């Protein structure tokens, strides 16, 4: 299904570049950022989508410095949803070196709009930056040490819920004692060797992976975003999970997107007065039209990617384009996956208010490979296991439907997935589409119990026109030339590149096409890092049989 596919189309990546500074400790191997000459213009892109992608890529130049400059105050820009589900807002302050101290506020809520606060956590500690990540390109690895963690409860209902999870001895209560709203309770103290965090499933492992991006706009001041590590989708694993992907970014309180009413509310809040976010209108799910990635996306253990979805509500059919990349700017294509099928709406979600449950089925898929290591792997497969064996060429599309998928990429067809969708709007009032977050372990939500309870990076509606036809569209230009014949051809290729990868990070440790089509376990030597990432990324897109 669409969400499973790990190929994202992001618009603002035509001219972004990675700025690496510092000593050799921070240097990581990088390939030249050269536009791929073999990208064709097979898809009939909506003019509005092209305009949107070109606009984002041309107007926003992105820089990311390694090591990142964390000093300052960073806040949530919307009500965040974590697996579980958990609803929260975050407000983190990092102080100047050499102390490397930080103070973090996490406000939790009982509703998906962050209107009803339950409790707030105050986290203090120290952060030490390490080297640039060899797993997630463009990120910096770090090590955090907690000093103290305290909690303030905001309602009697929350007290009743927490009293069943937190031992009274941890809270310093005597027999017969009661929790009191708005009182500060210490849950963790490193010096006193006190630790009551386990019952809450609390972890700050998100601080182990960081990236700061600065977005330069020609007509407004720069905006800075802080990407912190992803939270494992399995509650039992989150405390030990070392992130390889990102959560939704935090905004710099002084240099954020405009307008951002939520940023101001979260910035002014405290543990005693948690932020109550402004009401947002309920938007019924209407998938009709074209949706593209807002940024170069990143998912745990998968390559960077961009996505493009096209839906036809009347016929309940969909088509998705997932462009995978090996770099955090989505400039170096690895492979592209085209998939299509049909879907059905099940009903409103009980766990996430305002979200809709769906079931997707993937019936057809095609692949274009650009990475040489992956190309060799595809050509070494047995005939009938992944398209035409020995016939894979750089930049040339192959249909893998007739072979029921592709073993090398972990894709099995047909494939069924249980999804969660939600509509929203961005800071400019434009329609957004949120679809379910992929399981961190690379598996597939191929049964109701594995239906997501949180969301991926939202996609932007770039056109309301319905362009999906009952047949599966395909690229008609299979050119594999190394040079572009004209400046116009190069310009078109760049635009398409941007559209296909409007910015989506590819998971570096396992590519999982299997999220949509079927499972894949692969044991690839560490030396074949690119191939290994690519294969795992594919698995994340297709997993599970039907």
Tab-separated table of N, CA, C and O in Angstrom, residues 404-406 409-417 442-444 446 512-521 538-546:
chain	number	residue	atom	x	y	z
A	404	UNK	N	5.601	-12.163	-9.688
A	404	UNK	CA	5.021	-12.050	-8.338
A	404	UNK	C	5.927	-11.278	-7.391
A	404	UNK	O	6.046	-11.621	-6.197
A	405	UNK	N	6.589	-10.268	-7.935
A	405	UNK	CA	7.447	-9.449	-7.099
A	405	UNK	C	8.908	-9.627	-7.439
A	405	UNK	O	9.272	-9.981	-8.568
A	406	UNK	N	9.748	-9.425	-6.435
A	406	UNK	CA	11.196	-9.503	-6.646
A	406	UNK	C	11.861	-9.976	-5.361
A	406	UNK	O	11.854	-9.268	-4.351
A	409	UNK	N	14.603	-7.722	-3.798
A	409	UNK	CA	14.148	-6.533	-3.098
A	409	UNK	C	13.151	-6.857	-1.985
A	409	UNK	O	12.655	-5.968	-1.316
A	410	UNK	N	12.849	-8.139	-1.813
A	410	UNK	CA	11.917	-8.512	-0.766
A	410	UNK	C	10.488	-8.144	-1.086
A	410	UNK	O	9.677	-7.926	-0.199
A	411	UNK	N	10.147	-8.112	-2.373
A	411	UNK	CA	8.804	-7.730	-2.781
A	411	UNK	C	8.017	-8.966	-3.215
A	411	UNK	O	8.484	-9.753	-4.020
A	412	UNK	N	6.807	-9.084	-2.657
A	412	UNK	CA	5.933	-10.178	-3.062
A	412	UNK	C	4.591	-9.606	-3.478
A	412	UNK	O	4.042	-8.739	-2.808
A	413	UNK	N	4.085	-10.094	-4.574
A	413	UNK	CA	2.805	-9.630	-5.099
A	413	UNK	C	1.859	-10.805	-5.292
A	413	UNK	O	2.306	-11.889	-5.655
A	414	UNK	N	0.549	-10.568	-5.062
A	414	UNK	CA	-0.042	-9.348	-4.503
A	414	UNK	C	0.215	-9.255	-3.007
A	414	UNK	O	0.629	-10.232	-2.379
A	415	UNK	N	-0.039	-8.088	-2.453
A	415	UNK	CA	0.243	-7.863	-1.036
A	415	UNK	C	-0.831	-6.982	-0.416
A	415	UNK	O	-1.318	-6.046	-1.053
A	416	UNK	N	-1.168	-7.276	0.832
A	416	UNK	CA	-2.243	-6.564	1.530
A	416	UNK	C	-1.705	-5.901	2.787
A	416	UNK	O	-0.894	-6.484	3.494
A	417	UNK	N	-2.155	-4.680	3.041
A	417	UNK	CA	-1.715	-3.967	4.243
A	417	UNK	C	-2.865	-3.211	4.901
A	417	UNK	O	-3.783	-2.728	4.230
A	442	UNK	N	11.073	-3.202	10.081
A	442	UNK	CA	11.036	-3.483	8.654
A	442	UNK	C	9.952	-4.446	8.232
A	442	UNK	O	9.845	-4.787	7.054
A	443	UNK	N	9.121	-4.886	9.172
A	443	UNK	CA	8.039	-5.805	8.828
A	443	UNK	C	6.886	-5.032	8.208
A	443	UNK	O	6.977	-3.828	7.973
A	444	UNK	N	5.788	-5.722	7.959
A	444	UNK	CA	4.656	-5.104	7.282
A	444	UNK	C	3.405	-5.175	8.143
A	444	UNK	O	3.183	-6.156	8.846
A	446	UNK	N	0.553	-6.327	7.921
A	446	UNK	CA	-0.226	-7.206	7.062
A	446	UNK	C	-1.373	-7.903	7.781
A	446	UNK	O	-1.960	-8.847	7.261
A	512	UNK	N	13.304	-1.848	2.782
A	512	UNK	CA	12.287	-2.824	2.901
A	512	UNK	C	11.166	-2.629	1.937
A	512	UNK	O	10.204	-1.975	2.232
A	513	UNK	N	11.305	-3.169	0.758
A	513	UNK	CA	10.182	-3.118	-0.164
A	513	UNK	C	9.129	-4.019	0.400
A	513	UNK	O	7.997	-3.985	0.021
A	514	UNK	N	9.540	-4.862	1.309
A	514	UNK	CA	8.640	-5.823	1.881
A	514	UNK	C	7.514	-5.238	2.633
A	514	UNK	O	6.577	-5.921	2.963
A	515	UNK	N	7.513	-3.975	2.958
A	515	UNK	CA	6.407	-3.411	3.725
A	515	UNK	C	5.110	-3.461	2.971
A	515	UNK	O	4.068	-3.391	3.549
A	516	UNK	N	5.169	-3.496	1.667
A	516	UNK	CA	3.930	-3.528	0.927
A	516	UNK	C	3.714	-4.847	0.252
A	516	UNK	O	2.612	-5.241	0.003
A	517	UNK	N	4.776	-5.522	-0.066
A	517	UNK	CA	4.615	-6.719	-0.851
A	517	UNK	C	4.977	-8.000	-0.167
A	517	UNK	O	4.375	-9.007	-0.346
A	518	UNK	N	6.006	-8.048	0.562
A	518	UNK	CA	6.366	-9.293	1.180
A	518	UNK	C	7.619	-9.130	1.968
A	518	UNK	O	8.274	-8.133	1.872
A	519	UNK	N	7.938	-10.115	2.774
A	519	UNK	CA	9.096	-9.983	3.629
A	519	UNK	C	10.375	-10.361	2.930
A	519	UNK	O	10.388	-11.104	1.985
A	520	UNK	N	11.489	-9.865	3.448
A	520	UNK	CA	12.794	-10.204	2.883
A	520	UNK	C	13.816	-10.175	3.979
A	520	UNK	O	13.918	-9.232	4.715
A	521	UNK	N	14.568	-11.259	4.100
A	521	UNK	CA	15.693	-11.227	5.019
A	521	UNK	C	16.921	-11.392	4.166
A	521	UNK	O	16.989	-12.269	3.328
A	538	UNK	N	13.537	-1.483	0.186
A	538	UNK	CA	12.484	-2.093	-0.599
A	538	UNK	C	11.583	-2.928	0.285
A	538	UNK	O	10.377	-2.942	0.139
A	539	UNK	N	12.152	-3.623	1.234
A	539	UNK	CA	11.350	-4.452	2.128
A	539	UNK	C	10.358	-3.609	2.895
A	539	UNK	O	9.245	-4.023	3.180
A	540	UNK	N	10.771	-2.420	3.271
A	540	UNK	CA	9.880	-1.589	4.058
A	540	UNK	C	8.671	-1.176	3.248
A	540	UNK	O	7.672	-0.758	3.782
A	541	UNK	N	8.790	-1.249	1.958
A	541	UNK	CA	7.677	-0.867	1.128
A	541	UNK	C	6.725	-2.023	0.932
A	541	UNK	O	5.529	-1.841	0.856
A	542	UNK	N	7.236	-3.210	0.836
A	542	UNK	CA	6.362	-4.361	0.605
A	542	UNK	C	6.686	-5.468	1.596
A	542	UNK	O	7.739	-6.050	1.524
A	543	UNK	N	5.746	-5.771	2.451
A	543	UNK	CA	6.001	-6.854	3.390
A	543	UNK	C	4.737	-7.644	3.614
A	543	UNK	O	3.701	-7.085	3.898
A	544	UNK	N	4.843	-8.939	3.533
A	544	UNK	CA	3.706	-9.778	3.870
A	544	UNK	C	2.997	-10.307	2.642
A	544	UNK	O	2.900	-9.653	1.632
A	545	UNK	N	2.512	-11.529	2.761
A	545	UNK	CA	1.800	-12.151	1.644
A	545	UNK	C	0.302	-11.937	1.793
A	545	UNK	O	-0.206	-11.648	2.854
A	546	UNK	N	-0.375	-12.148	0.709
A	546	UNK	CA	-1.834	-12.019	0.738
A	546	UNK	C	-2.432	-13.142	-0.092
A	546	UNK	O	-2.058	-13.301	-1.235
